[in-house]
PDB file of C-alpha atoms in Angstrom:
ATOM      1  CA  PHE A  14     -37.718  -5.193  -9.156  1.00 77.00           C
ATOM      2  CA  ALA A  15     -35.321  -7.429  -7.377  1.00 78.00           C
ATOM      3  CA  LYS A  16     -32.547  -7.063 -10.037  1.00 86.00           C
ATOM      4  CA  GLU A  17     -33.081  -3.333 -10.116  1.00 89.00           C
ATOM      5  CA  LEU A  18     -32.663  -3.109  -6.409  1.00 89.00           C
ATOM      6  CA  GLU A  19     -29.669  -5.391  -6.494  1.00 88.00           C
ATOM      7  CA  LYS A  20     -28.022  -3.006  -9.003  1.00 92.00           C
ATOM      8  CA  ARG A  21     -28.859  -0.050  -6.882  1.00 93.00           C
ATOM      9  CA  THR A  22     -27.363  -1.552  -3.695  1.00 91.00           C
ATOM     10  CA  ARG A  23     -24.284  -2.362  -5.786  1.00 92.00           C
ATOM     11  CA  GLU A  24     -23.975   1.329  -6.974  1.00 94.00           C
ATOM     12  CA  PHE A  25     -24.707   2.330  -3.379  1.00 92.00           C
ATOM     13  CA  ALA A  26     -21.681   0.166  -2.086  1.00 94.00           C
ATOM     14  CA  VAL A  27     -19.420   1.744  -4.817  1.00 95.00           C
ATOM     15  CA  ARG A  28     -20.357   5.319  -3.835  1.00 94.00           C
ATOM     16  CA  ILE A  29     -19.824   4.434  -0.113  1.00 93.00           C
ATOM     17  CA  ILE A  30     -16.356   3.139  -0.831  1.00 94.00           C
ATOM     18  CA  LYS A  31     -15.460   6.350  -2.800  1.00 95.00           C
ATOM     19  CA  ILE A  32     -16.836   8.554  -0.018  1.00 93.00           C
ATOM     20  CA  SER A  33     -14.722   6.685   2.587  1.00 94.00           C
ATOM     21  CA  THR A  34     -11.559   7.178   0.757  1.00 94.00           C
ATOM     22  CA  ARG A  35     -11.944  10.817   1.318  1.00 95.00           C
ATOM     23  CA  LEU A  36     -12.012  10.685   5.167  1.00 95.00           C
ATOM     24  CA  PRO A  37      -8.887  11.813   6.936  1.00 96.00           C
ATOM     25  CA  ASN A  38      -6.166   9.169   7.454  1.00 95.00           C
ATOM     26  CA  THR A  39      -6.325   9.620  11.507  1.00 97.00           C
ATOM     27  CA  PRO A  40      -7.294   7.116  13.976  1.00 97.00           C
ATOM     28  CA  GLU A  41     -10.789   8.508  14.042  1.00 95.00           C
ATOM     29  CA  GLY A  42     -11.131   8.762  10.342  1.00 95.00           C
ATOM     30  CA  ARG A  43      -9.920   5.082  10.035  1.00 95.00           C
ATOM     31  CA  VAL A  44     -12.575   3.864  12.476  1.00 95.00           C
ATOM     32  CA  VAL A  45     -15.450   5.736  10.536  1.00 94.00           C
ATOM     33  CA  ARG A  46     -13.956   4.552   7.156  1.00 95.00           C
ATOM     34  CA  ASN A  47     -14.052   0.894   8.322  1.00 94.00           C
ATOM     35  CA  GLN A  48     -17.555   1.004   9.821  1.00 92.00           C
ATOM     36  CA  LEU A  49     -19.035   3.004   6.932  1.00 92.00           C
ATOM     37  CA  THR A  50     -17.444   0.542   4.422  1.00 93.00           C
ATOM     38  CA  LYS A  51     -18.557  -2.572   6.341  1.00 92.00           C
ATOM     39  CA  ALA A  52     -22.180  -1.209   6.675  1.00 89.00           C
ATOM     40  CA  GLY A  53     -22.416   0.183   3.117  1.00 89.00           C
ATOM     41  CA  THR A  54     -21.102  -2.869   1.336  1.00 92.00           C
ATOM     42  CA  SER A  55     -23.031  -5.340   3.420  1.00 91.00           C
ATOM     43  CA  VAL A  56     -26.417  -3.820   2.367  1.00 91.00           C
ATOM     44  CA  GLY A  57     -26.194  -5.352  -1.088  1.00 90.00           C
ATOM     45  CA  ALA A  58     -24.651  -8.731   0.117  1.00 90.00           C
ATOM     46  CA  ASN A  59     -27.507  -9.034   2.506  1.00 90.00           C
ATOM     47  CA  TYR A  60     -29.960  -8.189  -0.014  1.00 92.00           C
ATOM     48  CA  ARG A  61     -28.704 -10.799  -2.374  1.00 91.00           C
ATOM     49  CA  GLU A  62     -28.834 -13.216   0.504  1.00 91.00           C
ATOM     50  CA  ALA A  63     -32.490 -12.280   1.071  1.00 93.00           C
ATOM     51  CA  ASN A  64     -33.292 -13.011  -2.493  1.00 91.00           C
ATOM     52  CA  ARG A  65     -32.026 -16.555  -2.002  1.00 91.00           C
ATOM     53  CA  ALA A  66     -33.829 -17.085   1.374  1.00 92.00           C
ATOM     54  CA  ARG A  67     -35.193 -20.546   2.233  1.00 94.00           C
ATOM     55  CA  SER A  68     -38.341 -19.176   3.819  1.00 96.00           C
ATOM     56  CA  LYS A  69     -40.406 -16.068   4.250  1.00 95.00           C
ATOM     57  CA  ALA A  70     -39.075 -15.696   7.837  1.00 95.00           C
ATOM     58  CA  ASP A  71     -35.496 -15.811   6.579  1.00 94.00           C
ATOM     59  CA  PHE A  72     -36.268 -13.330   3.782  1.00 94.00           C
ATOM     60  CA  ARG A  73     -37.669 -10.835   6.360  1.00 94.00           C
ATOM     61  CA  ASN A  74     -34.844 -11.293   8.671  1.00 93.00           C
ATOM     62  CA  LYS A  75     -32.384 -10.655   5.935  1.00 91.00           C
ATOM     63  CA  ILE A  76     -34.112  -7.595   4.812  1.00 92.00           C
ATOM     64  CA  LYS A  77     -34.192  -6.309   8.329  1.00 93.00           C
ATOM     65  CA  ILE A  78     -30.427  -6.627   8.351  1.00 91.00           C
ATOM     66  CA  CYS A  79     -30.254  -4.561   5.199  1.00 90.00           C
ATOM     67  CA  GLU A  80     -32.317  -1.995   6.725  1.00 89.00           C
ATOM     68  CA  SER A  81     -30.270  -1.995   9.747  1.00 89.00           C
ATOM     69  CA  GLU A  82     -26.910  -1.529   7.843  1.00 86.00           C
ATOM     70  CA  SER A  83     -28.244   1.055   5.542  1.00 86.00           C
ATOM     71  CA  SER A  84     -29.373   2.985   8.749  1.00 87.00           C
ATOM     72  CA  GLU A  85     -25.807   2.750  10.078  1.00 83.00           C
ATOM     73  CA  THR A  86     -24.446   4.589   7.009  1.00 82.00           C
ATOM     74  CA  GLN A  87     -26.747   7.615   7.808  1.00 79.00           C
ATOM     75  CA  PHE A  88     -25.286   8.137  11.269  1.00 65.00           C
TER      76      PHE A  88
END
């Protein structure tokens, strides 16, 4: 399950980057592009970190970060 979700988060990041390149090259578009790219790519990075957590509490914390970052991409 962990490897499958890791693969899906990587694919999600690639899709986010592709979508963000379609945003207008305006000051507003650049702000949205930067935030969307940061949030979308950090989901996978934080998920990888969660799978390497040193404790259950650390794992839960990193998963919560994943949840928060993925939520930001929906805004």
